Every structure is written in C-alpha cells, then in structure tokens.
XYZ file of N, CA and C in Angstrom:
279
model
N 13.243 -44.899 5.482
C 12.093 -45.362 4.730
C 12.371 -45.147 3.236
N 12.177 -46.150 2.447
C 12.565 -46.107 1.044
C 11.775 -45.081 0.247
N 10.504 -44.877 0.577
C 9.694 -43.928 -0.195
C 10.216 -42.499 -0.035
N 10.701 -42.178 1.161
C 11.283 -40.852 1.392
C 12.540 -40.688 0.536
N 13.363 -41.722 0.464
C 14.574 -41.666 -0.367
C 14.229 -41.477 -1.838
N 13.181 -42.141 -2.303
C 12.753 -41.980 -3.695
C 12.344 -40.543 -3.959
N 11.545 -39.959 -3.067
C 11.078 -38.579 -3.253
C 12.250 -37.603 -3.190
N 13.148 -37.790 -2.235
C 14.321 -36.906 -2.121
C 15.165 -36.983 -3.387
N 15.440 -38.183 -3.869
C 16.226 -38.336 -5.098
C 15.504 -37.748 -6.307
N 14.206 -37.950 -6.359
C 13.399 -37.440 -7.468
C 13.497 -35.920 -7.553
N 13.331 -35.254 -6.422
C 13.347 -33.794 -6.420
C 14.750 -33.203 -6.441
N 15.750 -33.910 -5.925
C 17.112 -33.356 -5.921
C 17.775 -33.460 -7.294
N 17.265 -34.312 -8.153
C 17.824 -34.494 -9.494
C 16.932 -33.875 -10.567
N 16.148 -32.899 -10.192
C 15.193 -32.297 -11.120
C 15.851 -31.144 -11.880
N 15.899 -31.278 -13.194
C 16.442 -30.229 -14.057
C 15.353 -29.793 -15.028
N 15.333 -28.510 -15.319
C 14.311 -27.966 -16.212
C 14.957 -26.985 -17.193
N 14.192 -26.629 -18.211
C 14.576 -25.569 -19.139
C 13.409 -24.595 -19.233
N 13.720 -23.394 -19.653
C 12.690 -22.383 -19.871
C 12.601 -22.127 -21.364
N 11.386 -22.134 -21.881
C 11.180 -21.831 -23.291
C 10.448 -20.500 -23.383
N 11.013 -19.594 -24.136
C 10.399 -18.303 -24.363
C 10.379 -18.070 -25.868
N 9.177 -18.033 -26.440
C 9.001 -18.008 -27.892
C 9.722 -19.225 -28.484
N 10.705 -19.012 -29.320
C 11.400 -20.150 -29.915
C 12.772 -20.386 -29.277
N 13.074 -19.671 -28.203
C 14.374 -19.796 -27.540
C 14.249 -20.702 -26.315
N 15.216 -21.598 -26.155
C 15.230 -22.523 -25.021
C 16.501 -22.275 -24.214
N 16.334 -22.158 -22.887
C 17.469 -21.912 -22.006
C 18.299 -23.176 -21.817
N 19.405 -23.024 -21.102
C 20.204 -24.170 -20.687
C 19.466 -24.895 -19.556
N 19.769 -26.161 -19.345
C 19.208 -26.904 -18.226
C 19.707 -26.301 -16.922
N 18.840 -26.235 -15.911
C 19.278 -25.830 -14.576
C 18.514 -26.632 -13.533
N 19.165 -26.778 -12.376
C 18.616 -27.579 -11.288
C 17.605 -26.763 -10.496
N 16.446 -27.365 -10.204
C 15.426 -26.731 -9.379
C 15.701 -27.117 -7.940
N 15.879 -26.124 -7.074
C 16.267 -26.394 -5.695
C 15.127 -26.214 -4.699
N 13.972 -25.739 -5.134
C 12.849 -25.516 -4.221
C 11.540 -25.671 -4.969
N 10.497 -25.980 -4.219
C 9.171 -26.058 -4.802
C 8.775 -27.483 -5.155
N 7.589 -27.604 -5.688
C 7.063 -28.895 -6.114
C 6.735 -28.817 -7.598
N 6.569 -29.973 -8.204
C 6.286 -30.020 -9.632
C 4.864 -29.532 -9.918
N 4.741 -28.582 -10.810
C 3.413 -28.114 -11.191
C 2.693 -29.239 -11.922
N 1.516 -29.605 -11.410
C 0.748 -30.680 -12.008
C 1.167 -32.066 -11.560
N 2.185 -32.155 -10.700
C 2.634 -33.461 -10.214
C 1.612 -34.078 -9.275
N 1.480 -35.384 -9.335
C 0.473 -36.067 -8.525
C 0.773 -35.967 -7.028
N 2.044 -35.876 -6.649
C 2.420 -35.740 -5.241
C 2.467 -34.300 -4.757
N 2.428 -33.345 -5.667
C 2.612 -31.942 -5.297
C 1.618 -31.441 -4.250
N 0.315 -31.690 -4.382
C -0.609 -31.204 -3.347
C -0.313 -31.797 -1.968
N -0.007 -33.085 -1.911
C 0.282 -33.727 -0.621
C 1.563 -33.172 -0.005
N 2.608 -32.979 -0.817
C 3.864 -32.430 -0.308
C 3.683 -30.988 0.157
N 2.899 -30.205 -0.585
C 2.638 -28.826 -0.192
C 1.874 -28.775 1.127
N 0.847 -29.599 1.270
C 0.056 -29.620 2.508
C 0.920 -30.041 3.685
N 1.772 -31.031 3.483
C 2.669 -31.476 4.543
C 3.584 -30.337 4.976
N 4.202 -29.659 4.013
C 5.091 -28.547 4.332
C 4.347 -27.418 5.020
N 3.220 -27.006 4.461
C 2.530 -25.826 4.975
C 1.992 -26.085 6.374
N 1.573 -27.323 6.656
C 1.102 -27.652 8.000
C 2.236 -27.528 9.021
N 3.397 -28.079 8.699
C 4.557 -27.977 9.589
C 4.939 -26.512 9.767
N 4.915 -25.746 8.691
C 5.257 -24.326 8.737
C 4.327 -23.564 9.685
N 3.020 -23.776 9.562
C 2.053 -23.058 10.394
C 2.190 -23.452 11.865
N 2.359 -24.733 12.137
C 2.526 -25.189 13.526
C 3.764 -24.554 14.148
N 4.891 -24.550 13.425
C 6.114 -23.947 13.958
C 5.963 -22.439 14.125
N 5.278 -21.792 13.203
C 5.047 -20.355 13.320
C 4.208 -20.049 14.554
N 3.174 -20.815 14.777
C 2.305 -20.623 15.946
C 3.078 -20.872 17.239
N 3.866 -21.935 17.276
C 4.640 -22.265 18.471
C 5.740 -21.254 18.762
N 6.186 -20.530 17.755
C 7.230 -19.523 17.954
C 6.717 -18.319 18.728
N 5.401 -18.170 18.809
C 4.731 -17.061 19.491
C 4.916 -15.735 18.759
N 5.443 -15.776 17.543
C 5.477 -14.592 16.704
C 4.212 -14.583 15.874
N 3.906 -13.467 15.316
C 2.672 -13.364 14.557
C 1.599 -12.693 15.398
N 0.431 -12.611 14.874
C -0.675 -11.935 15.551
C -1.584 -12.947 16.232
N -2.045 -12.566 17.393
C -3.050 -13.335 18.122
C -4.213 -12.405 18.422
N -5.402 -12.824 18.089
C -6.606 -12.058 18.375
C -7.484 -12.930 19.261
N -7.737 -12.448 20.489
C -8.495 -13.238 21.467
C -7.925 -14.645 21.610
N -6.614 -14.742 21.713
C -5.878 -16.000 21.854
C -5.950 -16.915 20.635
N -6.495 -16.441 19.556
C -6.521 -17.196 18.302
C -5.362 -16.746 17.420
N -4.594 -17.700 16.921
C -3.431 -17.386 16.095
C -3.864 -16.847 14.739
N -3.364 -15.679 14.394
C -3.635 -15.051 13.100
C -2.321 -14.599 12.472
N -1.302 -15.441 12.582
C 0.029 -15.080 12.105
C 0.232 -15.228 10.618
N -0.710 -15.899 9.946
C -0.604 -16.019 8.501
C -1.987 -16.236 7.900
N -2.132 -15.723 6.711
C -3.359 -15.903 5.943
C -2.955 -16.620 4.667
N -3.672 -17.703 4.354
C -3.325 -18.502 3.185
C -4.506 -18.602 2.244
N -4.197 -18.514 0.959
C -5.179 -18.775 -0.080
C -4.441 -19.472 -1.218
N -4.775 -20.729 -1.449
C -4.074 -21.557 -2.432
C -2.592 -21.568 -2.072
N -1.708 -21.077 -2.931
C -0.287 -21.070 -2.606
C 0.223 -19.672 -2.270
N -0.684 -18.760 -1.967
C -0.307 -17.408 -1.542
C -0.351 -17.329 -0.026
N 0.673 -16.724 0.570
C 0.787 -16.647 2.023
C 1.082 -15.209 2.428
N 0.321 -14.704 3.396
C 0.584 -13.396 4.002
C 0.997 -13.657 5.437
N 2.187 -13.204 5.827
C 2.650 -13.339 7.198
C 2.341 -12.056 7.950
N 1.829 -12.192 9.160
C 1.448 -11.057 9.987
C 2.204 -11.115 11.308
N 2.613 -9.951 11.796
C 3.290 -9.892 13.086
C 3.031 -8.533 13.715
N 2.662 -8.547 14.999
C 2.421 -7.287 15.706
C 3.747 -6.526 15.940
N 4.784 -7.160 16.511
C 6.047 -6.423 16.655
C 6.772 -6.321 15.320
N 7.436 -5.222 15.117
C 8.120 -4.985 13.833
C 9.167 -6.060 13.553
N 9.877 -6.500 14.580
C 10.956 -7.477 14.341
C 10.439 -8.914 14.266
N 9.137 -9.142 14.422
C 8.585 -10.497 14.410
C 8.780 -11.225 13.107
N 8.787 -10.519 11.990
C 8.977 -11.150 10.697
C 10.449 -11.357 10.360
N 11.336 -10.828 11.191
C 12.759 -10.912 10.909
C 13.472 -11.929 11.792
N 12.764 -12.599 12.662
C 13.377 -13.568 13.561
C 13.683 -14.860 12.827
N 14.790 -15.482 13.157
C 15.151 -16.797 12.615
C 14.716 -17.862 13.607
N 14.171 -18.938 13.093
C 13.722 -20.025 13.994
C 14.894 -20.773 14.553
C-alpha cells in the first residue's frame, strides 16, 4: 500500500538537531517515536499502543484481577507495566 511506504520513508529519513541556548548539535537520525505536534502522531501512537496492549494481554503476562487484564496502566504517553511474577517483565515476545 503506497500510504504505508510514504509513512515509512517519512519516518526513516527523519533527522533532527538539538538547540541548547545558542548551541546547535549535529544532525542525527531519529529511530523511534512520532513527531511532536505531527498531524499523524496521535493516530500512529494509538495504532501502536493498541497492538502493544493486545499482544501483552495475549501473552498472559501481567496482572489479572477477577479475570480482567491489568497488565498496564496508561495515561497520555506514560505507561506502567505490571506483572505478578518477577520474571514477567523480563520475557521476550
């Protein structure tokens, strides 16, 4: 699908600089995240976070209270991962 290729190319070729006071860093490639203030950023974040939560729930790791999944708590872009067994947060999918 062409729109997916456009988004992949857009984000894979993203370079930024950091400005601190009057000093500007060298350009560097951003390898993760979405553009702050970008029009697609909320939709891309929701798409990612939904897939993440579904996979986390299906993995059976995390906390369940009365059969309700409580493996993560989200507020805006902050995420708390919860797991009853100690090694639950260290498992690779």
